[in-house]
Short mmCIF file of C-alpha atoms in Angstrom, two decimals:
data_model
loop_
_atom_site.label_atom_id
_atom_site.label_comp_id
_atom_site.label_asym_id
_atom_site.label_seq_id
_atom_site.Cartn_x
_atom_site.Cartn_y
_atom_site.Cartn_z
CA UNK A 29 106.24 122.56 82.07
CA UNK A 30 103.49 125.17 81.67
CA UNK A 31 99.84 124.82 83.33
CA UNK A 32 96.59 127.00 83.46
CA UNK A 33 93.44 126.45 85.49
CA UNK A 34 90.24 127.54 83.92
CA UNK A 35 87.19 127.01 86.33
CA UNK A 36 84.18 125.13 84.88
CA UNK A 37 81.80 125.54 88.08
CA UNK A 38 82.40 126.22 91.86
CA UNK A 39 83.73 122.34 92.40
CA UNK A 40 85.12 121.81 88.99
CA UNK A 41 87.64 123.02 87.36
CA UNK A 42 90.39 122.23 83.76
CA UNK A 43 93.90 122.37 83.64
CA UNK A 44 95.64 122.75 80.93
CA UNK A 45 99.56 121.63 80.39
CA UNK A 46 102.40 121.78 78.26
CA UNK A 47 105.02 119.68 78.62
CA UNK A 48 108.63 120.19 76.53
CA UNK A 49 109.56 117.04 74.83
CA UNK A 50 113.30 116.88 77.25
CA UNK A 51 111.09 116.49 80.39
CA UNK A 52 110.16 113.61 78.80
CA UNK A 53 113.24 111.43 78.67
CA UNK A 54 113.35 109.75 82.51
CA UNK A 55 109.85 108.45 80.81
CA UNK A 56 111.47 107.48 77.63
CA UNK A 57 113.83 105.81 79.55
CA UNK A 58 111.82 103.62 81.66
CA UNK A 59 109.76 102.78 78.23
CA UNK A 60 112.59 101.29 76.28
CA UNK A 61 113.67 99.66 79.25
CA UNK A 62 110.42 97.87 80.07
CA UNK A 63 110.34 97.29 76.37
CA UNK A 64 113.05 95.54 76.66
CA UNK A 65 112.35 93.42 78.59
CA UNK A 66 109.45 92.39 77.62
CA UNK A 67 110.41 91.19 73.81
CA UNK A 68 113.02 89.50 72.46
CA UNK A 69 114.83 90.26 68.99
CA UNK A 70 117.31 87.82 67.10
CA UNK A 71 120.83 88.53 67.69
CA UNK A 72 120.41 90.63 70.78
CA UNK A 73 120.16 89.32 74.60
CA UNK A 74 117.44 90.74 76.40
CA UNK A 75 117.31 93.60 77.44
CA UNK A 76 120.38 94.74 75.27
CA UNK A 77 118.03 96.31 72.39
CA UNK A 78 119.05 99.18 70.88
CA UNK A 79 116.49 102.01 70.88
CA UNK A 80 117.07 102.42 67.29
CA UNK A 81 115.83 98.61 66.58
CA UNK A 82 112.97 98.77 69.03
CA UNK A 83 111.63 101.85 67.06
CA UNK A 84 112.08 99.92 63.73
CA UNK A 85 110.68 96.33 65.09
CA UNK A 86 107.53 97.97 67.05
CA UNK A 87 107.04 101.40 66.39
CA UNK A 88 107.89 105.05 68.18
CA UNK A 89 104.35 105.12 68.77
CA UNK A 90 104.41 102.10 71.05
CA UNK A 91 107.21 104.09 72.92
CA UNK A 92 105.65 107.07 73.21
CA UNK A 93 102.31 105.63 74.40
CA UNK A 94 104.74 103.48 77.37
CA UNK A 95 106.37 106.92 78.00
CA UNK A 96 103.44 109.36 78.57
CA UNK A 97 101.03 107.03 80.15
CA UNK A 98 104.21 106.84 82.84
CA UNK A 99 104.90 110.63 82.72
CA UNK A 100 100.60 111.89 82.75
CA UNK A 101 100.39 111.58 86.64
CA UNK A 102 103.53 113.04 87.50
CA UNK A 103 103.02 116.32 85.58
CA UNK A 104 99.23 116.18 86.89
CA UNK A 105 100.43 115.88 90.15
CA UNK A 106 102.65 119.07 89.56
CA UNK A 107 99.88 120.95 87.78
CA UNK A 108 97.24 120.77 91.09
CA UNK A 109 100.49 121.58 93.37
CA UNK A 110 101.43 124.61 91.50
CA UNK A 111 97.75 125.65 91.16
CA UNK A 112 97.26 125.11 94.84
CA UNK A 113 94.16 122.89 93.88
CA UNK A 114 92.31 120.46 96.47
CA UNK A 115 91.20 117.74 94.08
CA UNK A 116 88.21 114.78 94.65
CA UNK A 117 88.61 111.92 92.66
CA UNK A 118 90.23 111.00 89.69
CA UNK A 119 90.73 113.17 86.50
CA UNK A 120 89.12 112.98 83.09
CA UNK A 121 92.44 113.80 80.92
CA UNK A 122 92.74 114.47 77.03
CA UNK A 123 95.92 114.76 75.21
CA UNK A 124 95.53 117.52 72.77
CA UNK A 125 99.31 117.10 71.11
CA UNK A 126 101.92 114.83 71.13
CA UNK A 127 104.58 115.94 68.55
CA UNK A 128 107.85 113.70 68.81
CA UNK A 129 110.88 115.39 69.92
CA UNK A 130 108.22 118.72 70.57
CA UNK A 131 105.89 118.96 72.52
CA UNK A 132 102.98 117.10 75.03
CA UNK A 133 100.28 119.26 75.66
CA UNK A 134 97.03 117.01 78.05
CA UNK A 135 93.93 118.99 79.69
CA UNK A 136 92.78 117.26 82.81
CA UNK A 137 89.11 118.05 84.23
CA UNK A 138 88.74 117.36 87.72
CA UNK A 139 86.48 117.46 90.94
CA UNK A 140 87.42 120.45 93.68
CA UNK A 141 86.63 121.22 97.15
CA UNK A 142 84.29 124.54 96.94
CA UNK A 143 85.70 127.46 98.40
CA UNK A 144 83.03 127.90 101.39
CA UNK A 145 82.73 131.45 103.54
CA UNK A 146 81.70 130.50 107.19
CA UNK A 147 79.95 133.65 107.91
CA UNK A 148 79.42 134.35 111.59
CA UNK A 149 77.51 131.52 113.55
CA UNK A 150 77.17 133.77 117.22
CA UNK A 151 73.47 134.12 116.58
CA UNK A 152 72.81 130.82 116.11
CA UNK A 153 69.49 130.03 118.23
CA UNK A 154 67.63 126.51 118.90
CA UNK A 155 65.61 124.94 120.97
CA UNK A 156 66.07 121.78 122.28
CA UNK A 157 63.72 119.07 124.99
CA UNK A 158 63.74 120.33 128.96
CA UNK A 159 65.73 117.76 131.37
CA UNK A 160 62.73 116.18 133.41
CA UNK A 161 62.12 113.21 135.31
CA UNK A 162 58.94 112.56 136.67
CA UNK A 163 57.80 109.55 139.52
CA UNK A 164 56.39 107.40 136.88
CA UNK A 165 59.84 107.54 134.93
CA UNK A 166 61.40 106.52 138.73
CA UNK A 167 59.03 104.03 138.84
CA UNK A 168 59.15 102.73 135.84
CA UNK A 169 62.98 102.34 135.95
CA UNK A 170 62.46 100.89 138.71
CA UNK A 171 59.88 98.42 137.90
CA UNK A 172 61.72 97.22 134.71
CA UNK A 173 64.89 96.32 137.58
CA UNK A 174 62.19 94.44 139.67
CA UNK A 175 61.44 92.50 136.10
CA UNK A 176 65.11 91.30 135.50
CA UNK A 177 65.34 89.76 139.38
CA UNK A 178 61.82 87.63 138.51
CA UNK A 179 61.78 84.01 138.90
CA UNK A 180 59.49 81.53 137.38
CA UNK A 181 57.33 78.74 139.03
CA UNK A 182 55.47 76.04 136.92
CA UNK A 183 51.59 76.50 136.83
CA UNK A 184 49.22 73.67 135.44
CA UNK A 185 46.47 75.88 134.09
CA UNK A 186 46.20 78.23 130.58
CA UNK A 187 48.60 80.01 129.54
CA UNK A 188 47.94 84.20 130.39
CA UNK A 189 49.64 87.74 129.40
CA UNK A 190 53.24 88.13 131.31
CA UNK A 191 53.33 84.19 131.47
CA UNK A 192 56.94 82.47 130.45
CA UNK A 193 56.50 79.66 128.25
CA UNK A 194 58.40 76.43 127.00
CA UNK A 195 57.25 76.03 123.60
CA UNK A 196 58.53 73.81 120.33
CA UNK A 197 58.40 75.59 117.11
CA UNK A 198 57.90 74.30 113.11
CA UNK A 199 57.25 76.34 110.25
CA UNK A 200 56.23 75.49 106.82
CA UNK A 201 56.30 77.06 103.38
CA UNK A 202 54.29 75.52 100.89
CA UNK A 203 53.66 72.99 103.18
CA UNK A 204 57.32 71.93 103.06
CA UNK A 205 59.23 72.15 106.81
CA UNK A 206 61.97 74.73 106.27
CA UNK A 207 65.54 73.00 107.41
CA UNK A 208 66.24 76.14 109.73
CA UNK A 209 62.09 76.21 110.53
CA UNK A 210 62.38 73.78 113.94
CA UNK A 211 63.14 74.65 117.39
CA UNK A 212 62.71 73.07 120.55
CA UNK A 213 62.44 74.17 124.44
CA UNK A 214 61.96 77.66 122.90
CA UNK A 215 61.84 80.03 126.41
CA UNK A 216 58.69 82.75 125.39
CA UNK A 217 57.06 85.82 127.13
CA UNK A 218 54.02 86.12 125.87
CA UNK A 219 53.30 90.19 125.56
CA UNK A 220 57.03 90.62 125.02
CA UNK A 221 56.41 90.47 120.81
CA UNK A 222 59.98 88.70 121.02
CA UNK A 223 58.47 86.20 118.18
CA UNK A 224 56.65 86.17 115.76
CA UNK A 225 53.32 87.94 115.02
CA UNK A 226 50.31 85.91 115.87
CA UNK A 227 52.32 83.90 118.48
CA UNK A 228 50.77 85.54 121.39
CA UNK A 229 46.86 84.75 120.45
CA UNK A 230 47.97 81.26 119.79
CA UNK A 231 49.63 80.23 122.91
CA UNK A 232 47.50 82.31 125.16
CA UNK A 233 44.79 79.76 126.40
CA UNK A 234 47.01 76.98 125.98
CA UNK A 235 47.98 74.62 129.01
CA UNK A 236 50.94 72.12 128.54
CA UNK A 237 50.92 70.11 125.62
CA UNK A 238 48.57 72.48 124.26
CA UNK A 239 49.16 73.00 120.32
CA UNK A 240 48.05 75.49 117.65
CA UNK A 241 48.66 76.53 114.08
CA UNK A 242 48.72 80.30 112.70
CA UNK A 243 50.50 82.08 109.63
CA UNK A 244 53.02 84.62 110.43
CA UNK A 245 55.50 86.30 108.24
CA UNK A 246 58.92 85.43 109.12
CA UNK A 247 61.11 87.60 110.30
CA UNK A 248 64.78 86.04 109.33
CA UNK A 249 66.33 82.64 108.04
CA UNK A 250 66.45 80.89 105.28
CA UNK A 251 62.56 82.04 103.90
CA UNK A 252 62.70 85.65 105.46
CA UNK A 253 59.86 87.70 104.60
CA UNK A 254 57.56 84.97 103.10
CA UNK A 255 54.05 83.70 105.01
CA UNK A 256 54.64 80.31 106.84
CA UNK A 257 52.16 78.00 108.77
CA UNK A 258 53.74 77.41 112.28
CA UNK A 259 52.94 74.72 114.58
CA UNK A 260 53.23 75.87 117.83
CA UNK A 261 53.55 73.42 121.20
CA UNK A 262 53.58 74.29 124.98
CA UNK A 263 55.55 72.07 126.93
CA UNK A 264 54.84 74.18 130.25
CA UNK A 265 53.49 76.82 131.53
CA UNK A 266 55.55 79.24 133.82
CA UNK A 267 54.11 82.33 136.23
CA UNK A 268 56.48 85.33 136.48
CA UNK A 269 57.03 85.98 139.93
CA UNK A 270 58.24 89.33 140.82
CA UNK A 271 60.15 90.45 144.39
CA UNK A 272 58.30 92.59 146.54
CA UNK A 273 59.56 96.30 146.34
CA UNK A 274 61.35 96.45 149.45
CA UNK A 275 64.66 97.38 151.12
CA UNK A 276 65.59 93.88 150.48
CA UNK A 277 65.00 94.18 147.21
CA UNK A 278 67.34 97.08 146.78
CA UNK A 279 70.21 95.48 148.40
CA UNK A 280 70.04 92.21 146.02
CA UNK A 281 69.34 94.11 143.23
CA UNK A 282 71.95 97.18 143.49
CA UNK A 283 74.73 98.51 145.64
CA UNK A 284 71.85 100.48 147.82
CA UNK A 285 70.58 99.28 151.24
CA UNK A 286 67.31 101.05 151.04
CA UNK A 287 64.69 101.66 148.17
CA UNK A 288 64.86 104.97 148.18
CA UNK A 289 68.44 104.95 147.75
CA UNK A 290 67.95 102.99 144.89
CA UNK A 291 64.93 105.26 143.87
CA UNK A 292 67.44 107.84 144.01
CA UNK A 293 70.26 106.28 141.96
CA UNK A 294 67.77 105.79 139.18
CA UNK A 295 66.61 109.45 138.77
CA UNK A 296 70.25 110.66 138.62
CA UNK A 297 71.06 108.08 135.90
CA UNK A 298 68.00 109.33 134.36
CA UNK A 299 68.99 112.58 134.36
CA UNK A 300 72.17 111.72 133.42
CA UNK A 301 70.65 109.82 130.20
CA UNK A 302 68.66 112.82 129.03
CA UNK A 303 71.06 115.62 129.74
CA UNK A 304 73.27 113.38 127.46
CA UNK A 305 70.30 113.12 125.29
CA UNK A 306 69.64 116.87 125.35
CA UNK A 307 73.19 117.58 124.15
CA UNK A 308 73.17 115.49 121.13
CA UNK A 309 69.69 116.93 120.12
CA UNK A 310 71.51 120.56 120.46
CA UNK A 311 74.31 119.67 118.61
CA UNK A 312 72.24 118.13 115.97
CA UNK A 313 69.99 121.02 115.15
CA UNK A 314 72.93 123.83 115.82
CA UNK A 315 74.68 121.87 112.66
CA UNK A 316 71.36 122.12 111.02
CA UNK A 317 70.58 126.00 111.34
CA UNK A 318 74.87 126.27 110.20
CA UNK A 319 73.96 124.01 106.92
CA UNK A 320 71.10 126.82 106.20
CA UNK A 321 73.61 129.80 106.66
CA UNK A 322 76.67 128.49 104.42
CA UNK A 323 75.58 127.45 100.57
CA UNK A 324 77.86 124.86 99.59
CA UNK A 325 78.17 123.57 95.90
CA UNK A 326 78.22 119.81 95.99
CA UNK A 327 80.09 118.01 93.15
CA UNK A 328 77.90 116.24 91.06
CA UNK A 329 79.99 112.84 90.84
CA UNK A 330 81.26 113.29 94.68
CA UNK A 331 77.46 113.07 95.30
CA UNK A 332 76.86 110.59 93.21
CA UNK A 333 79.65 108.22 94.19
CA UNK A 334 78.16 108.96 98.19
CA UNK A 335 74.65 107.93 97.32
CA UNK A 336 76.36 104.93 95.29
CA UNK A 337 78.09 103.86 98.47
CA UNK A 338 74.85 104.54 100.95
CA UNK A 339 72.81 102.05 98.81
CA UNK A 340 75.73 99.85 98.70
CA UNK A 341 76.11 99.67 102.45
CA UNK A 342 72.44 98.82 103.14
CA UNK A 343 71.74 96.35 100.82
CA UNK A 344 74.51 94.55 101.21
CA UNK A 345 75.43 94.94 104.93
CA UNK A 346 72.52 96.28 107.13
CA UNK A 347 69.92 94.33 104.87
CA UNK A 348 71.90 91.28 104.47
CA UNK A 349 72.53 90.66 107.94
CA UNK A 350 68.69 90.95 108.52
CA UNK A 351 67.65 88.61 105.86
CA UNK A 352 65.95 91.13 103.79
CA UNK A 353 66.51 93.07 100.39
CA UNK A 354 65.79 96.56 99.31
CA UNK A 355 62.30 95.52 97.86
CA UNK A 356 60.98 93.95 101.49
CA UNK A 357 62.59 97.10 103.33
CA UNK A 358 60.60 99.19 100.92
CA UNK A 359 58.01 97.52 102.05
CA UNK A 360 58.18 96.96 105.43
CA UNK A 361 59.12 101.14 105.25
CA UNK A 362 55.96 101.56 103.32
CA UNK A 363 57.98 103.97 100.87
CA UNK A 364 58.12 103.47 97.24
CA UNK A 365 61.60 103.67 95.66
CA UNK A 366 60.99 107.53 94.44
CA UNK A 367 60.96 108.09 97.39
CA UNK A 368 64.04 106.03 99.23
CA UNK A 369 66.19 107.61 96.21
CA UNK A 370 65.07 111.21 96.92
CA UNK A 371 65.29 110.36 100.59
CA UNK A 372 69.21 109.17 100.30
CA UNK A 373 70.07 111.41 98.04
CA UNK A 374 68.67 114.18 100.39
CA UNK A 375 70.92 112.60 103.35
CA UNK A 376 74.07 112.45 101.44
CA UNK A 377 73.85 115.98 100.06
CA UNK A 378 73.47 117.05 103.95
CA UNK A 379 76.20 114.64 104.51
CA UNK A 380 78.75 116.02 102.15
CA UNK A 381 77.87 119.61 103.12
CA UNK A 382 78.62 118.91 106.90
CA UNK A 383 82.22 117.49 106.12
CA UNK A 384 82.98 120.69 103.84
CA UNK A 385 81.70 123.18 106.50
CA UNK A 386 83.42 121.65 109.26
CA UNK A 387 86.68 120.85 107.63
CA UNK A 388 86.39 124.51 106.48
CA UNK A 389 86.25 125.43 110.21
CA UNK A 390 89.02 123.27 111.56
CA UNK A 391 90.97 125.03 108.54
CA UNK A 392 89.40 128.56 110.01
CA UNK A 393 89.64 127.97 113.86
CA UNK A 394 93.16 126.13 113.53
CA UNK A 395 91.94 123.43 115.73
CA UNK A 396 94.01 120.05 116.09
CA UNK A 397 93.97 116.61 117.76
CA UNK A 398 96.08 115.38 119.77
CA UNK A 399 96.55 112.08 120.83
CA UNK A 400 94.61 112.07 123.97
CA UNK A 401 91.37 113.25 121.97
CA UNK A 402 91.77 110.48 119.28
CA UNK A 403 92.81 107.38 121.71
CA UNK A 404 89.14 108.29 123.44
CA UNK A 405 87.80 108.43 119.64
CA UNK A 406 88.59 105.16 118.66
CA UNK A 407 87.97 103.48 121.99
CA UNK A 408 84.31 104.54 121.25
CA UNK A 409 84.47 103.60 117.85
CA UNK A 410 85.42 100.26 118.84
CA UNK A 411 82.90 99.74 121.26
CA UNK A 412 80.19 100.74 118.80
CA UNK A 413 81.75 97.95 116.45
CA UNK A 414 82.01 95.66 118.95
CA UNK A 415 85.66 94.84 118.59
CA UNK A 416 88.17 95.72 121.04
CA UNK A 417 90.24 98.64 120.98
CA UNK A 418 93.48 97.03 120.13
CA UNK A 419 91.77 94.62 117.25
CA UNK A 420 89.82 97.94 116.29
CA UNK A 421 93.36 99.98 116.32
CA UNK A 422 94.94 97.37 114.38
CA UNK A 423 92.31 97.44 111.60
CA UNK A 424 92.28 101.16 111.37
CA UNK A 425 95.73 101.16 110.41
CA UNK A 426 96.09 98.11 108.20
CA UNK A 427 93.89 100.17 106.58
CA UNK A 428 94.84 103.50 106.03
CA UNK A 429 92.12 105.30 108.16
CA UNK A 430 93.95 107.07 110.86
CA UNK A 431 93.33 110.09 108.80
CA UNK A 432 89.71 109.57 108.58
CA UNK A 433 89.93 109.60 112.71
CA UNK A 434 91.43 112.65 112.77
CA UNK A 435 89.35 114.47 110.68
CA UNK A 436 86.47 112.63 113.04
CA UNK A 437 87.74 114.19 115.97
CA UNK A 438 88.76 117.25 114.52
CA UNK A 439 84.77 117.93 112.60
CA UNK A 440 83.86 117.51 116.72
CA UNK A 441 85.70 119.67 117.94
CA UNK A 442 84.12 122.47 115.20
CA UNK A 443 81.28 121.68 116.16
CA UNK A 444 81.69 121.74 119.41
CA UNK A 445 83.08 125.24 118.83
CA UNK A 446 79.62 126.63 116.82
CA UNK A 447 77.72 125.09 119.72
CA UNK A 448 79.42 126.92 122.43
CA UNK A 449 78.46 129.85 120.26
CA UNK A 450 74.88 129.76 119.85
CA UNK A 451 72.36 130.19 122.50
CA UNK A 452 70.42 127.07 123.46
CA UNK A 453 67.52 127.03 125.51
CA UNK A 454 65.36 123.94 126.42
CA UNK A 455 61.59 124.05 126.19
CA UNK A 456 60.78 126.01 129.35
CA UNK A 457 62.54 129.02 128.24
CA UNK A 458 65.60 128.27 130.37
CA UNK A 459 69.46 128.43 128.93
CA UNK A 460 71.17 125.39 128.60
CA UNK A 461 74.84 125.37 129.36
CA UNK A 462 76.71 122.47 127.55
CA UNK A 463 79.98 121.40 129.18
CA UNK A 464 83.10 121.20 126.96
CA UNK A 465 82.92 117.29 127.31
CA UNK A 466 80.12 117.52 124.75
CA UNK A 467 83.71 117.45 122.10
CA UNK A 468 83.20 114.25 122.57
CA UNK A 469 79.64 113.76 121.65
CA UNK A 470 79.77 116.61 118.89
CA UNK A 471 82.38 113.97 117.33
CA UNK A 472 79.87 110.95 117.12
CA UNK A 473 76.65 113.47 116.68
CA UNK A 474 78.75 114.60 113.11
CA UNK A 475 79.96 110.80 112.23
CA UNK A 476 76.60 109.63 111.02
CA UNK A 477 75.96 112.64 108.90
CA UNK A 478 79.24 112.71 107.32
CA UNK A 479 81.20 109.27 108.02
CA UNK A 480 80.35 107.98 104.71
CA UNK A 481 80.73 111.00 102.97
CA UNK A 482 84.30 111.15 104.55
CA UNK A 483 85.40 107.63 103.10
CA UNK A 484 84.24 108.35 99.73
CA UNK A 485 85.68 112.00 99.64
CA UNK A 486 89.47 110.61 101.11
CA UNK A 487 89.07 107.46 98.62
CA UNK A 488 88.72 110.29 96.17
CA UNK A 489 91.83 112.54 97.32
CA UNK A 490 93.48 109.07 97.40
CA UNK A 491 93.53 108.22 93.85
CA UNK A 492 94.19 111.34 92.98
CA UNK A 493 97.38 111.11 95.13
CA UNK A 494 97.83 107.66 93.62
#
């Protein structure tokens, strides 16, 4: 077999091959013999046809077709080895000749990873929010603790702001009462805008047994998104009573004995929260000043294949589980569907570009995972899809993704490596120094931009493989 590689563009590329008729016979082989036993011919028992009468009964060219549609991916396979090519997706292939007993000559055109220079990242400088906690965000921590240790005592006046309510609940559409549109002994805050719009206005005033009618859109269910009339009824009324802010309060409410322990404990989780906050907002816009220093090609059908799946995925999982479709989201967005398309196809050209650049620097920095880093990987990824790690573990094989995983990890720890590179200071001029746990975070700060763009892309090398 001989092959050439002629590049088309930076992420495409055409091989041409020419196959000598002998490499053909395994192929030939397997065709009469699946030939065979497929038909049946007077006089012979299956699968005892002689090559000779299968020719004459149903054509060479029946043969030959069996034979090189068996014998194309093998000899494509060799061609990208021997070229050293990193293929995406699946090949557009033309046979050119097929002479019997000569010759098979096929071109194949095909999708490429870009060959990317990572040119030196050290001067890398951003900016990112200053670690502070002020009183009010003490207090305020505090105060929304005080509000999950309230109690409730029955009060026979109107209904007020911060009040808990009993209410019963029926909506109607057209004037028709929606099957999923009743509840009863429905527990309410008004203020908390748990509901729906309008419901606060309507119940506020209202003493037990009170009733009123307003139109609302609704949020989920059966009639999602369309204007209903709802009947709303108190059945009590309910004053939130909160505990006084006290040492007592501290020791039912948290391991402390005083409140200014407690005080305390809340700043440093605070802290804790926006240092953690801080990091992820570094590592965020350190991968955006590295997108604007390497140009990356994108394939054209990669890209559009990503966007594909990105529209998939919302309409059909985030959407759906909301009761809403793309037109309502639009909507609700207040975006017209311009500008969605430019939006996602903006978002999966950054998210293609990330996965190239840092697989490009796992390649350049040698970095690997072991197994340490991606046990810790997929217990987070579990939590996050609220399954546990051995059910998530389990699924990840079954399906093929431990690869996807790795490369997870491994895009974090490049990351990770860039950060540690560039200078980051907050907003008060001072230098922020980012421990090496932030491998971690760097791992889930790249998954969003490049998660999706991952599965398609390793879908893609694996029909190719296939």
């Amino acid at each position: 077999m001989k092959s050439a590689v002629e590049t088309l563009n930076p992420t495409r590329v055409r091989l041409t091959v020419e196959v000598p008729f002998e490499e053909l016979k395994d192929s030939l082989d397997a065709a009469y013999k699946k030939i065979n036993q497929q038909v049946t011919v007077k006089g012979f028992r299956k699968g005892k046809i002689p090559a000779r009468v299968i020719d004459q009964r149903f054509g060479r060219g029946a043969v030959l077709e069996e034979a090189v549609n068996d014998a194309l991916p093998k000899f494509y396979t060799e061609a990208v080895n021997e070229a050293e090519l990193n293929v995406l997706g699946q090949p557009e292939v033309d046979i050119t000749e097929l002479k019997d007993n000569e010759t098979l000559s096929f071109t194949a055109e095909v999708d490429v990873r870009p060959t990317i220079e990572i040119p030196d990242y050290s001067g890398i400088e951003v900016e990112v929010d200053a670690v502070e906690v002020s009183d009010e965000d003490v207090d305020k921590a505090v105060e929304d603790l005080r509000g999950r240790f309230a109690s409730t005592a029955p009060v026979e006046r109107a209904a007020e702001d911060g009040d808990v309510v009993t209410i019963d609940l029926e909506a109607k559409v057209d004037g028709e009462v929606l099957e999923d549109g009743v509840a009863s002994g429905v527990s309410y805050t008004i203020g908390s805008g748990e509901l729906l719009e309008g419901i606060d206005d309507a119940v506020k005033g209202l003493e037990a047994d009170g009733e009123a009618t307003f139109t609302s859109e609704l949020k989920g269910g059966s009639a999602a998104g369309k204007e209903a009339e709802v009947t709303v009824k108190v059945t009590q009324v309910a004053k939130r009573e909160l505990p006084e802010l006290d040492d007592d309060f501290a020791q039912l409410a948290s391991e402390f004995d005083t409140l200014d322990e407690l005080k305390g404990d809340s700043r440093k989780r605070l802290e804790t929260a926006r240092q953690f906050d801080q990091a992820t907002q570094a590592q965020e816009r350190v991968l955006d000043k590295l997108l604007e220093l390497v140009e990356v090609p994108v394939p054209e059908k990669l890209l559009e294949d990503e966007i594909r799946t990105r529209k998939h995925n919302l309409e059909h999982h985030q959407l759906g589980q909301m009761g809403l479709d793309l037109g309502k989201y639009l909507e609700i967005q207040g975006k017209t569907e311009e500008e969605f398309d430019a939006e996602t196809r903006e978002q999966a050209v950054k998210g293609i570009k990330t996965q190239f650049i840092l697989d490009e620097l796992v390649n350049k920095e040698k970095l690997n995972v072991n197994q340490e880093e991606l046990t810790e990987h997929l217990m987070r990824r579990a939590q996050s899809s609220g399954m546990s790690p051995d059910q998530f573990a389990q699924a990840v094989v079954e399906g093929g993704q431990v690869p996807m995983l790795v490369g997870e990890v491994a895009r974090g720890k490049a990351l990770a490596v860039v950060v540690e590179a560039a200078t980051v200071k907050d907003t008060n001029g001072e230098v922020v120094d980012l421990d090496d746990e932030d491998e971690a975070d760097a791992a889930d700060s790249v998954e969003g931009e490049q998660a999706d763009a991952a599965d398609s892309a390793k879908a893609d090398e694996d029909k190719a493989e296939s």
